[in-house]
Short mmCIF file of C-alpha atoms in Angstrom, two decimals:
data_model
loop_
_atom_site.label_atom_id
_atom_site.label_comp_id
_atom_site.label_asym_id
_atom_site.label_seq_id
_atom_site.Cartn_x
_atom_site.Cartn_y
_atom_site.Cartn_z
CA UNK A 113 -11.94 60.60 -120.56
CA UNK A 114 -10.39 58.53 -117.40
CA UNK A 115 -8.94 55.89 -120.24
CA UNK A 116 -6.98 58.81 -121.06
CA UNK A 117 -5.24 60.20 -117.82
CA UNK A 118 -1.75 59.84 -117.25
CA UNK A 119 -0.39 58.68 -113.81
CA UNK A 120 2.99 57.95 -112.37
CA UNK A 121 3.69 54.75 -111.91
CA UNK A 122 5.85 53.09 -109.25
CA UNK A 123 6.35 56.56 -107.10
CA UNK A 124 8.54 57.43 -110.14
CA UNK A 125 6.47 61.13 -109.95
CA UNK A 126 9.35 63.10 -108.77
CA UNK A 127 12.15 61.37 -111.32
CA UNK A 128 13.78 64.24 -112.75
CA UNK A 129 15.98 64.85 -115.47
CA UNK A 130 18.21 68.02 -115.83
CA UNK A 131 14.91 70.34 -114.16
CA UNK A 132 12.14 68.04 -116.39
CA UNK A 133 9.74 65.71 -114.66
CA UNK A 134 10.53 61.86 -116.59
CA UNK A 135 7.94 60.01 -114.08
CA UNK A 136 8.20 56.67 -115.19
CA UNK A 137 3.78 57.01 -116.43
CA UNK A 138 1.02 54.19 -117.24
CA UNK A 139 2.04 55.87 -120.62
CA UNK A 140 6.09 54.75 -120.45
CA UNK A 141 4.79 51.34 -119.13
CA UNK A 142 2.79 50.95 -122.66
CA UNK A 143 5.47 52.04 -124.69
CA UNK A 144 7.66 49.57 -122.62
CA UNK A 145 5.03 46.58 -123.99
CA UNK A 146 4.72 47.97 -126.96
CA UNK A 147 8.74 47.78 -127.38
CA UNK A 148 9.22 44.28 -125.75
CA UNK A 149 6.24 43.15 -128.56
CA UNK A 150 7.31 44.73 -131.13
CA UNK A 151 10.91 43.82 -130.28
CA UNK A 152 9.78 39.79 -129.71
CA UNK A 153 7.41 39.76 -132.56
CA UNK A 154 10.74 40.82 -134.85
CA UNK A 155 12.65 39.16 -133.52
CA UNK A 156 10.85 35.72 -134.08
CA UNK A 157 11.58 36.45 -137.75
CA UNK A 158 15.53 36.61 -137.79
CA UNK A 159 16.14 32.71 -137.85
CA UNK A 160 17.14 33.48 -141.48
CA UNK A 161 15.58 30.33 -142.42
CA UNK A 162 16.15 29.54 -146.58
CA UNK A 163 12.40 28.09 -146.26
CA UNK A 164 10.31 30.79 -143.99
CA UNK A 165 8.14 29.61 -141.06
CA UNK A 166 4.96 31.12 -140.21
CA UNK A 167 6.32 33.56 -138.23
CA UNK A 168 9.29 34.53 -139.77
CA UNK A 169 6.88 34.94 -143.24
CA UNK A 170 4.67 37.58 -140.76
CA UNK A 171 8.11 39.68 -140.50
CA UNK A 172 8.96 39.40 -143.73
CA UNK A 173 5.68 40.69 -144.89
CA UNK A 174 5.47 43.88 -142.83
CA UNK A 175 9.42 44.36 -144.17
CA UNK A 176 8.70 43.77 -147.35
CA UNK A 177 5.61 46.02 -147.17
CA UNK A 178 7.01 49.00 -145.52
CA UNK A 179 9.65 48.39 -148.34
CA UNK A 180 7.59 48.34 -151.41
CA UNK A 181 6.24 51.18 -150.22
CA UNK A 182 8.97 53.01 -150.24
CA UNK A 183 10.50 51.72 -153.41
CA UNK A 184 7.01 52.77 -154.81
CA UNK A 185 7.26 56.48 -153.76
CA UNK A 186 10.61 57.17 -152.90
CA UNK A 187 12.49 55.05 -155.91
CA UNK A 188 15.57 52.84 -155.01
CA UNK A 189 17.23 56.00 -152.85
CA UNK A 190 14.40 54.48 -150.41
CA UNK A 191 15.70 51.49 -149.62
CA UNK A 192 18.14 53.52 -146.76
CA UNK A 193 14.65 54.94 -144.77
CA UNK A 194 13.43 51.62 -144.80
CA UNK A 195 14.89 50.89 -140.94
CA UNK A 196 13.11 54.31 -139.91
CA UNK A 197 9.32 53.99 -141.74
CA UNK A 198 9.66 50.21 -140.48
CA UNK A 199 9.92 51.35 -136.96
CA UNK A 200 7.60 54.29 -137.25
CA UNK A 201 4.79 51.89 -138.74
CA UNK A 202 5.60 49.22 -136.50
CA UNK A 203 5.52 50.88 -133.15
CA UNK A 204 2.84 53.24 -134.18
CA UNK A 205 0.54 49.72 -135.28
CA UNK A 206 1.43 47.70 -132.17
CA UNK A 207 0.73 50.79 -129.76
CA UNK A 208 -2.72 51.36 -131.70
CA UNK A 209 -3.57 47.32 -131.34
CA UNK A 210 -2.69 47.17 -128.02
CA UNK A 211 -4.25 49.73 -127.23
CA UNK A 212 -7.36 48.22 -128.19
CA UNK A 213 -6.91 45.03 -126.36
CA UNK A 214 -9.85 44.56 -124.29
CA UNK A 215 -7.98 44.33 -121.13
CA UNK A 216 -10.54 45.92 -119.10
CA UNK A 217 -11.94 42.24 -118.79
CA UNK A 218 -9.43 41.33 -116.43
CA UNK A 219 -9.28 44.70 -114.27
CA UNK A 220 -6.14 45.74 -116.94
CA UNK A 221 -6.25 49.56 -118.49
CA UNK A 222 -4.89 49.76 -121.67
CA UNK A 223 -3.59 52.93 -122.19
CA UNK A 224 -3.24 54.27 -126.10
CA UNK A 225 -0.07 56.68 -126.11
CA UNK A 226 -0.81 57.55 -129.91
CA UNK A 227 -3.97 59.33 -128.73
CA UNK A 228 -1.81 61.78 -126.78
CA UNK A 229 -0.73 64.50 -129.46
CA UNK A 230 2.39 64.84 -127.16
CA UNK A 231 3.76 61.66 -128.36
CA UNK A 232 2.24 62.03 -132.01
CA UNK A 233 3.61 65.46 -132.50
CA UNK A 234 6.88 64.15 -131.54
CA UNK A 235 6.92 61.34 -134.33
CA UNK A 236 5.55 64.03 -136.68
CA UNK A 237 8.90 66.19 -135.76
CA UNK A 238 10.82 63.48 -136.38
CA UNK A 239 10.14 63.03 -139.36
CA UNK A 240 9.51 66.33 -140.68
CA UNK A 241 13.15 66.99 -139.37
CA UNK A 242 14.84 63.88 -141.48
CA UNK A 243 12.69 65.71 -144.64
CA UNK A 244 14.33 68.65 -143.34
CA UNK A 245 17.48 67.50 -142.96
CA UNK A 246 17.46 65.38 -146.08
CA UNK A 247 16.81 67.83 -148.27
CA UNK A 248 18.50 71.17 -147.09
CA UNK A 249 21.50 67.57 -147.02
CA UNK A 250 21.34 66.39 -150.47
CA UNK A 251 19.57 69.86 -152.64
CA UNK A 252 21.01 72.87 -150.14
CA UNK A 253 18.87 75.96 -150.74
CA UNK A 254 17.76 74.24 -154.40
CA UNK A 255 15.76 72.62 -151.31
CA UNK A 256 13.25 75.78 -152.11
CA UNK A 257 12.49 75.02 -155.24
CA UNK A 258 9.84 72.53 -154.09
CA UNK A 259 7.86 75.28 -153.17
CA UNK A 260 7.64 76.59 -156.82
CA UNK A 261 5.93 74.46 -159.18
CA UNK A 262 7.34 73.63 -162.75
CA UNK A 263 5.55 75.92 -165.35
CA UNK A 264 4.40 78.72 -162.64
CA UNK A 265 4.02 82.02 -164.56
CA UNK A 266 6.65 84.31 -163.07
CA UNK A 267 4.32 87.18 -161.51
CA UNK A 268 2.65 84.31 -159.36
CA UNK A 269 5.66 82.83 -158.04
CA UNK A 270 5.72 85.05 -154.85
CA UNK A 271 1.58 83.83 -153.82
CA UNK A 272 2.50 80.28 -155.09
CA UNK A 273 5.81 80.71 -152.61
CA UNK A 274 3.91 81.62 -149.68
CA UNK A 275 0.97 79.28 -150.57
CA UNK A 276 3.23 76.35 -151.11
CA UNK A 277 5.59 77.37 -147.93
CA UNK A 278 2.20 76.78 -145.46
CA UNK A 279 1.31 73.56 -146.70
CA UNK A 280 4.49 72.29 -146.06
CA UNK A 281 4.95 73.91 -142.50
CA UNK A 282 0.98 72.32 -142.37
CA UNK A 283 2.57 68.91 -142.85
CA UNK A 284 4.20 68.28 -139.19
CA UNK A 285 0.48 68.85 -137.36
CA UNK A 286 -1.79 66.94 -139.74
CA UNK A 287 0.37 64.58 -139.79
CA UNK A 288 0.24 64.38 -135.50
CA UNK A 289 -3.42 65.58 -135.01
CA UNK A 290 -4.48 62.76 -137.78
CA UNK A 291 -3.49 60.08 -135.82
CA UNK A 292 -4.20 61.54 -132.25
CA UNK A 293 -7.93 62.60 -133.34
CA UNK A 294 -8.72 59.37 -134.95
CA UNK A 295 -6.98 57.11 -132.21
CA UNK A 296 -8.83 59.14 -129.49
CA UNK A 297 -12.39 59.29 -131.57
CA UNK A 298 -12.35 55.84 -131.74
CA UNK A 299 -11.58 55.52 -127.82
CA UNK A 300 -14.18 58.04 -127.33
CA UNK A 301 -16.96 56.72 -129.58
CA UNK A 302 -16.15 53.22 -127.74
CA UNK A 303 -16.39 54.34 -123.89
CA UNK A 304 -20.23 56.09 -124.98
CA UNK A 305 -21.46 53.28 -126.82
CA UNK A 306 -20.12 50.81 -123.80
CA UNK A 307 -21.88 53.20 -120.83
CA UNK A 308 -25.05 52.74 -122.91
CA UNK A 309 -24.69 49.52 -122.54
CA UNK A 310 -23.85 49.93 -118.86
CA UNK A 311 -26.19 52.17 -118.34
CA UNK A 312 -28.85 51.28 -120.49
CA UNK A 313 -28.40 47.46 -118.89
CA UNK A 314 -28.63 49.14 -115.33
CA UNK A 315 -32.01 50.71 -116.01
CA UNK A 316 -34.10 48.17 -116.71
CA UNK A 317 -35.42 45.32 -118.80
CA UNK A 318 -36.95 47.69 -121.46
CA UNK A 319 -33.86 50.09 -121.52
CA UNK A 320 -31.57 47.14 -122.10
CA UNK A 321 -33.06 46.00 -125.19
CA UNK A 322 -34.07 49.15 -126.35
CA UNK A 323 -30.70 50.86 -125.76
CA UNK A 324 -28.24 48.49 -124.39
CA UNK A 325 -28.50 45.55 -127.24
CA UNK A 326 -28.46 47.66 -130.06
CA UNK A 327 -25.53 49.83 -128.70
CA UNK A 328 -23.82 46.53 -128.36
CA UNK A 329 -24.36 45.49 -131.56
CA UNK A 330 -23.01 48.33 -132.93
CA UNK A 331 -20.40 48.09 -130.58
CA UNK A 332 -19.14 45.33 -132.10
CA UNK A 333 -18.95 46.74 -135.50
CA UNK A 334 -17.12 49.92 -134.42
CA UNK A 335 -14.48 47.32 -132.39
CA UNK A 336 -13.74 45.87 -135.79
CA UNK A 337 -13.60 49.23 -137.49
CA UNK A 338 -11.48 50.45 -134.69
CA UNK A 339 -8.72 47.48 -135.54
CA UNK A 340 -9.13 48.56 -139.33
CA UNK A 341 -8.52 52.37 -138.39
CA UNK A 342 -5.47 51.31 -136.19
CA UNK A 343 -3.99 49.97 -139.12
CA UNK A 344 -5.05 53.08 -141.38
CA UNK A 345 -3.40 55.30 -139.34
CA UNK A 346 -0.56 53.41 -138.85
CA UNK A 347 0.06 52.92 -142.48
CA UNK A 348 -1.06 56.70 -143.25
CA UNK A 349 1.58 58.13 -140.85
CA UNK A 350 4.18 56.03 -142.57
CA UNK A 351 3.34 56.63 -146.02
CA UNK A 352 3.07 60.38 -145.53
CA UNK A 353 6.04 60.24 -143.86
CA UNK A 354 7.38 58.06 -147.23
CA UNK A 355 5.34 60.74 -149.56
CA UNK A 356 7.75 63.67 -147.79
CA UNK A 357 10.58 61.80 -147.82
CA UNK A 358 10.15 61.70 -151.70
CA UNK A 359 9.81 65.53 -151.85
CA UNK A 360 13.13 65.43 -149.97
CA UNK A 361 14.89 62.99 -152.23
CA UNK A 362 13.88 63.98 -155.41
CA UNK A 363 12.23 67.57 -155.52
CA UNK A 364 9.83 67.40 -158.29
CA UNK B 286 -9.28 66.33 -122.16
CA UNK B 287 -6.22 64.92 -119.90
CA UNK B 288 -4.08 65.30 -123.23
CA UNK B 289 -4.48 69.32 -122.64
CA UNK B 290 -4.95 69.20 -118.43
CA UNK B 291 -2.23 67.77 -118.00
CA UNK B 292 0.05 68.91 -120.69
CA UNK B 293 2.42 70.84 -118.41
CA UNK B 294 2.84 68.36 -115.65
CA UNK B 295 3.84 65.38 -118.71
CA UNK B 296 4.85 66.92 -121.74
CA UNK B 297 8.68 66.36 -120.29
CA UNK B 298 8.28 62.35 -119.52
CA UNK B 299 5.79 61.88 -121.87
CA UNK B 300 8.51 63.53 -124.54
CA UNK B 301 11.88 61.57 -123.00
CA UNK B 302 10.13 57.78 -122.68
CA UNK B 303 8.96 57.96 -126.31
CA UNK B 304 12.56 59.06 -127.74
CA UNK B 305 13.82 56.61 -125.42
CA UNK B 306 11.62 53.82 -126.19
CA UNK B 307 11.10 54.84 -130.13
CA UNK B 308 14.94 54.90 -130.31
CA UNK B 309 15.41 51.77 -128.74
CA UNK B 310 12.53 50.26 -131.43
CA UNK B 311 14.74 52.06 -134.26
CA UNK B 312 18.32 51.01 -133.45
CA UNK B 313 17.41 47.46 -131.84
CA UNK B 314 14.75 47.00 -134.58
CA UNK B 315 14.99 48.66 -137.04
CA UNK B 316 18.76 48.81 -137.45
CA UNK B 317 19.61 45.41 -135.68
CA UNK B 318 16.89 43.35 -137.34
CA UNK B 319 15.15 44.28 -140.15
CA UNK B 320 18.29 44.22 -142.01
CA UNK B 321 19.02 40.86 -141.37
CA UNK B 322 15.26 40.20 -142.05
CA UNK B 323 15.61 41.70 -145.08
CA UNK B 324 18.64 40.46 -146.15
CA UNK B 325 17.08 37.08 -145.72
CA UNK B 326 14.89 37.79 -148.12
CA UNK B 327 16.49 39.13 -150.74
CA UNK B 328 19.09 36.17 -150.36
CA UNK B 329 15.95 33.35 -151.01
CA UNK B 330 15.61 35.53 -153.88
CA UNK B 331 18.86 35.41 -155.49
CA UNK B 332 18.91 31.55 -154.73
CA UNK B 333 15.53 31.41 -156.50
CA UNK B 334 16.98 33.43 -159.33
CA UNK B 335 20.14 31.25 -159.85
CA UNK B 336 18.33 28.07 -159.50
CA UNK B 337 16.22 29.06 -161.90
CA UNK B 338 19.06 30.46 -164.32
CA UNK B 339 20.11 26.97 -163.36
CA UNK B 340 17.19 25.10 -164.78
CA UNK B 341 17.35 27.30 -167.69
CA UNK B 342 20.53 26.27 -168.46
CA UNK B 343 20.11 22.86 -168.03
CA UNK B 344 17.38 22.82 -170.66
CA UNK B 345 19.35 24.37 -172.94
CA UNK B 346 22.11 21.88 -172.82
CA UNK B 347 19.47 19.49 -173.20
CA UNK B 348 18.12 20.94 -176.06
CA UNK B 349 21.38 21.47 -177.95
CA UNK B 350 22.27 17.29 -177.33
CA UNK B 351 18.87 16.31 -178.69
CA UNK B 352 19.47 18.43 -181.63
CA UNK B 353 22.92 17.14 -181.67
CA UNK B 354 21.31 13.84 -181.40
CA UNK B 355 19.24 14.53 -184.17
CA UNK B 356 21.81 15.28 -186.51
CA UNK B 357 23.62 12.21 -185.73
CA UNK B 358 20.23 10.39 -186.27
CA UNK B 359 19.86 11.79 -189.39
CA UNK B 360 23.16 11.07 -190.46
CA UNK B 361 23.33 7.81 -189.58
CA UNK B 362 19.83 7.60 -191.34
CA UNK B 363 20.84 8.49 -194.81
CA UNK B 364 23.91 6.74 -195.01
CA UNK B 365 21.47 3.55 -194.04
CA UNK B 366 19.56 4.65 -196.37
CA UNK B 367 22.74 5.01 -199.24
CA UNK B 368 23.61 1.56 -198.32
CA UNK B 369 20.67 -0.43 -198.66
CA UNK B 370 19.87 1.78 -201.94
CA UNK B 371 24.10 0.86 -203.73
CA UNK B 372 23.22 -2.93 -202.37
CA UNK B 373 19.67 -2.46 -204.29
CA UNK B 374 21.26 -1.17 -207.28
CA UNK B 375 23.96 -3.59 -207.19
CA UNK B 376 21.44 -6.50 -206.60
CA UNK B 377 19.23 -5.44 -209.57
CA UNK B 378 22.46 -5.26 -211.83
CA UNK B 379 23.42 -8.58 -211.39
CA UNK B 380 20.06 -10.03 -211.50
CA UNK B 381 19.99 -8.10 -214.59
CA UNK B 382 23.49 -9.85 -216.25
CA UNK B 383 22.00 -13.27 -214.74
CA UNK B 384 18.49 -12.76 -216.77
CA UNK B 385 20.42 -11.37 -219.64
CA UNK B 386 22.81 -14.50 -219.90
CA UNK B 387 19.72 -16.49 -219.32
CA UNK B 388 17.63 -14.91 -222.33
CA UNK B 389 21.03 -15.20 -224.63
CA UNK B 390 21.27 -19.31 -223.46
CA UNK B 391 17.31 -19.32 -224.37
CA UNK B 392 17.71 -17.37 -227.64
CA UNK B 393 20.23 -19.91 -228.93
CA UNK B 394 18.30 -22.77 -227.99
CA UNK B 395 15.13 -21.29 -229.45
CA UNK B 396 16.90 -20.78 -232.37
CA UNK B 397 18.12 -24.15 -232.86
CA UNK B 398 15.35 -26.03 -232.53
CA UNK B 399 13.32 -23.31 -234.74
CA UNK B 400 16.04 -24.43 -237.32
CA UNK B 401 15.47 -27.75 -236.40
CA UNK B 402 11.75 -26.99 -236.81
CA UNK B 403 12.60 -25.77 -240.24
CA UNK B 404 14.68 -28.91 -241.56
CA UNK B 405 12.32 -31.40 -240.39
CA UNK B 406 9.32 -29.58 -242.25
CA UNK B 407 11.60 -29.09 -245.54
CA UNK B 408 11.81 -33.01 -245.23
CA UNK B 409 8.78 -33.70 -244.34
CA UNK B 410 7.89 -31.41 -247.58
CA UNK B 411 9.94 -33.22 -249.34
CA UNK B 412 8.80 -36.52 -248.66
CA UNK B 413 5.03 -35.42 -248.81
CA UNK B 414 6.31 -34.14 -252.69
CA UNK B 415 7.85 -37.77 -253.25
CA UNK B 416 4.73 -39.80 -251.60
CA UNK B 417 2.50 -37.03 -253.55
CA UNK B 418 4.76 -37.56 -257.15
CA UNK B 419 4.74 -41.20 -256.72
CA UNK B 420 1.01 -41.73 -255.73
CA UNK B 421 0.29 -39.52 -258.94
CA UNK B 422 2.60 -41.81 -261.32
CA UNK B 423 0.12 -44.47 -259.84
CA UNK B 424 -3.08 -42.87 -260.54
CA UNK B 425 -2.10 -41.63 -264.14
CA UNK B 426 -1.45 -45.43 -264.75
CA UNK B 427 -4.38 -46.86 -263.43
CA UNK B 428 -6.87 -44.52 -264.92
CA UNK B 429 -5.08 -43.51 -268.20
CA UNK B 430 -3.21 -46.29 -268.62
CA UNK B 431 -0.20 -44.10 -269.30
CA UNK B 432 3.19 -44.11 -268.02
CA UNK B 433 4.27 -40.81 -266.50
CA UNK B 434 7.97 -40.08 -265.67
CA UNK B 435 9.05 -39.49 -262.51
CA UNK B 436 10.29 -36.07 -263.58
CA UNK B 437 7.28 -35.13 -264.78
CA UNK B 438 4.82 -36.07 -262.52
CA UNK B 439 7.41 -34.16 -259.77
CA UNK B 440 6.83 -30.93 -261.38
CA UNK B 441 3.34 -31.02 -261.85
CA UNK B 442 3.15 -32.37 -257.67
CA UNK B 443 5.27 -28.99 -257.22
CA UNK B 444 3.20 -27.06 -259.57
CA UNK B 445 -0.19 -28.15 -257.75
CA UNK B 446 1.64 -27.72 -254.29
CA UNK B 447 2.34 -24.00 -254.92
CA UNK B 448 -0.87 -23.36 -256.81
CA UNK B 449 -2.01 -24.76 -253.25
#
């Protein structure tokens, strides 16, 4: 659970802002490199060039991705949240990746911010507030009517209401606790196998090949499933966020 | 589970650094690049899309020359083809007037020397009738002893010539 400790950094632990503790954390410092990435990695694809480089094709990939997605599910009214899902899918991806990086090689710890529900909740609120705010925006109270089905028989429209209501006030915590459970599972799953290893290693020729090679082994599957699940999750917490959007947009 | 231990001593930074680093990602990246990123893209489109319209064009223009081509072929074709046929027909008439003048020349000529055919046999008939009348009158004489006259002996030639 150490991988997943926060600690000032810097002797920032007394930084305060209006009464609220902003330590400058091993947590900011990964958002930091997951910002500077992100922002390089972008960046490398604005040369605008008629004929695309290898790079430049990488960026226009995950742009035109995140925006087929949301022509797919939201329509053409999309097009204006593609900015926002980009970033959310983006940063979300790069801090999941780099989280993974096995910098523990080289004395390094990683730190994964998107296994702290902290920081997912907060990109869940954000983007249950622009449904919120897009809908109440664009439909006013007719906003409602998403929680009443076309064809429901009038006596169970007040169950149906209620029913309907929850899910949707459900949305903002699956939508955090999905990626902080499966970015912290993985973590988790990872630092067992690797003390059998350790461990297993440390106890003896029999133990090691009994324990610590097959552990490894499977190590190195769950490493590669790990990579696959940090671009799940990613790509989950932006399409859900798309799916919403939708509801927002168009109602029914 | 540090994300619950220490929830009250980090929520606050933990909170602030995201919105400040997740804004930064939205309005440098997001708003700052991907447009241009995307815009990129959807201007190779368009140039795609017009060069294309482009090459579609062209082809048409080509098609409509070759079929303008081919008219002009065609045309050019059958009024060949009128030509050669009017000097054809022209050819074969006089041909025609030079063979006809020919037959009439031959015609005349054949005629002639049918008719000259015709006199020289009548002669000849003639004559044979005279040799024939005479040689007779000589006969008679030598065998009957009796003196025909030529008149005589002319008819009965005639009369034995016919009787063939």
């Amino acid at each position: 659970m150490y991988q997943f400790t926060i600690e000032p950094m810097f002797g920032s632990q007394n930084w305060e802002l209006a009464g609220y503790n902003i330590a400058f954390t091993n947590s900011a410092l990964w958002m930091l490199i997951t910002t500077v990435v992100l922002g390089v990695f972008v960046w490398g694809g604005t040369k605008r060039q008629l004929v695309p480089g290898r790079w430049q094709m990488a960026v226009e990939t995950f742009t035109g991705f995140v925006d087929n997605m949301l022509e797919a599910n939201v329509g053409k009214a999309g097009r204006k949240y593609v900015p926002y899902v980009f970033s959310l899918f983006m940063f979300i991806l790069f801090a999941n990746l780099l989280g993974l990086l096995p910098l523990g090689v080289v004395g390094l710890h990683p730190f994964t911010f998107t296994s702290h529900f902290t920081i997912t909740g907060v990109l869940a609120a954000i983007s249950f507030s622009i449904v919120l705010i897009v809908g109440f925006w664009k439909h006013g109270f007719h906003f409602f009517s998403l929680f009443v089905p076309h064809g429901t028989p009038l006596p169970m429209i007040p169950a149906i209401f209620l029913i309907e209501l929850v899910s949707f006030a459900v949305r903002p915590f699956s939508l955090a606790l999905r990626l902080f459970v499966a970015m912290m599972a993985g973590h988790v799953l990872l630092e067992v196998l690797s003390s059998f290893v350790i461990d297993g290693t440390n106890a003896g020729v029999g133990f090691a090949a009994l324990v610590g090679l097959p552990s490894f082994l499977l190590m190195i599957g769950i490493c590669a499933l790990e990579i696959l699940v940090a671009g799940i999750q990613a790509y989950v917490f932006a399409l859900l966020t798309s799916l919403y959007i939708n509801d927002a947009e168009n109602l029914h | 589970m540090p994300q619950i231990a220490q929830l009250a001593d980090t929520y606050s930074s933990q909170i602030f650094w995201l919105l400040v680093f997740f804004g930064i990602v939205f309005f440098v990246v997001g708003r700052g690049m991907v447009p241009k990123v995307m815009d990129t893209v959807s201007q190779r489109d368009s140039q795609i899309a017009a060069d294309l319209a482009a090459a579609e064009a062209a082809r048409a223009q080509a098609d409509e020359e070759e079929e303008a081509w081919r008219k002009r072929e065609n045309e050019n074709r059958a009024a060949a083809q009128a030509l050669i046929a009017k000097a054809k027909a022209e050819a074969a008439a006089a041909s025609e007037k030079k063979l006809g003048a020919a037959q009439k020349r031959l015609d005349t000529k054949l005629a002639k020397a049918e008719a000259e055919i015709a006199e020289a046999r009548t002669s000849a008939l003639a004559e044979v009738e005279d040799v024939a009348a005479e040689a007779a009158r000589d006969i008679v004489q030598r065998l009957a002893g009796a003196s025909v006259t030529a008149a005589s002996a002319k008819k009965a030639v005639k009369e034995a010539l016919n009787h063939g």
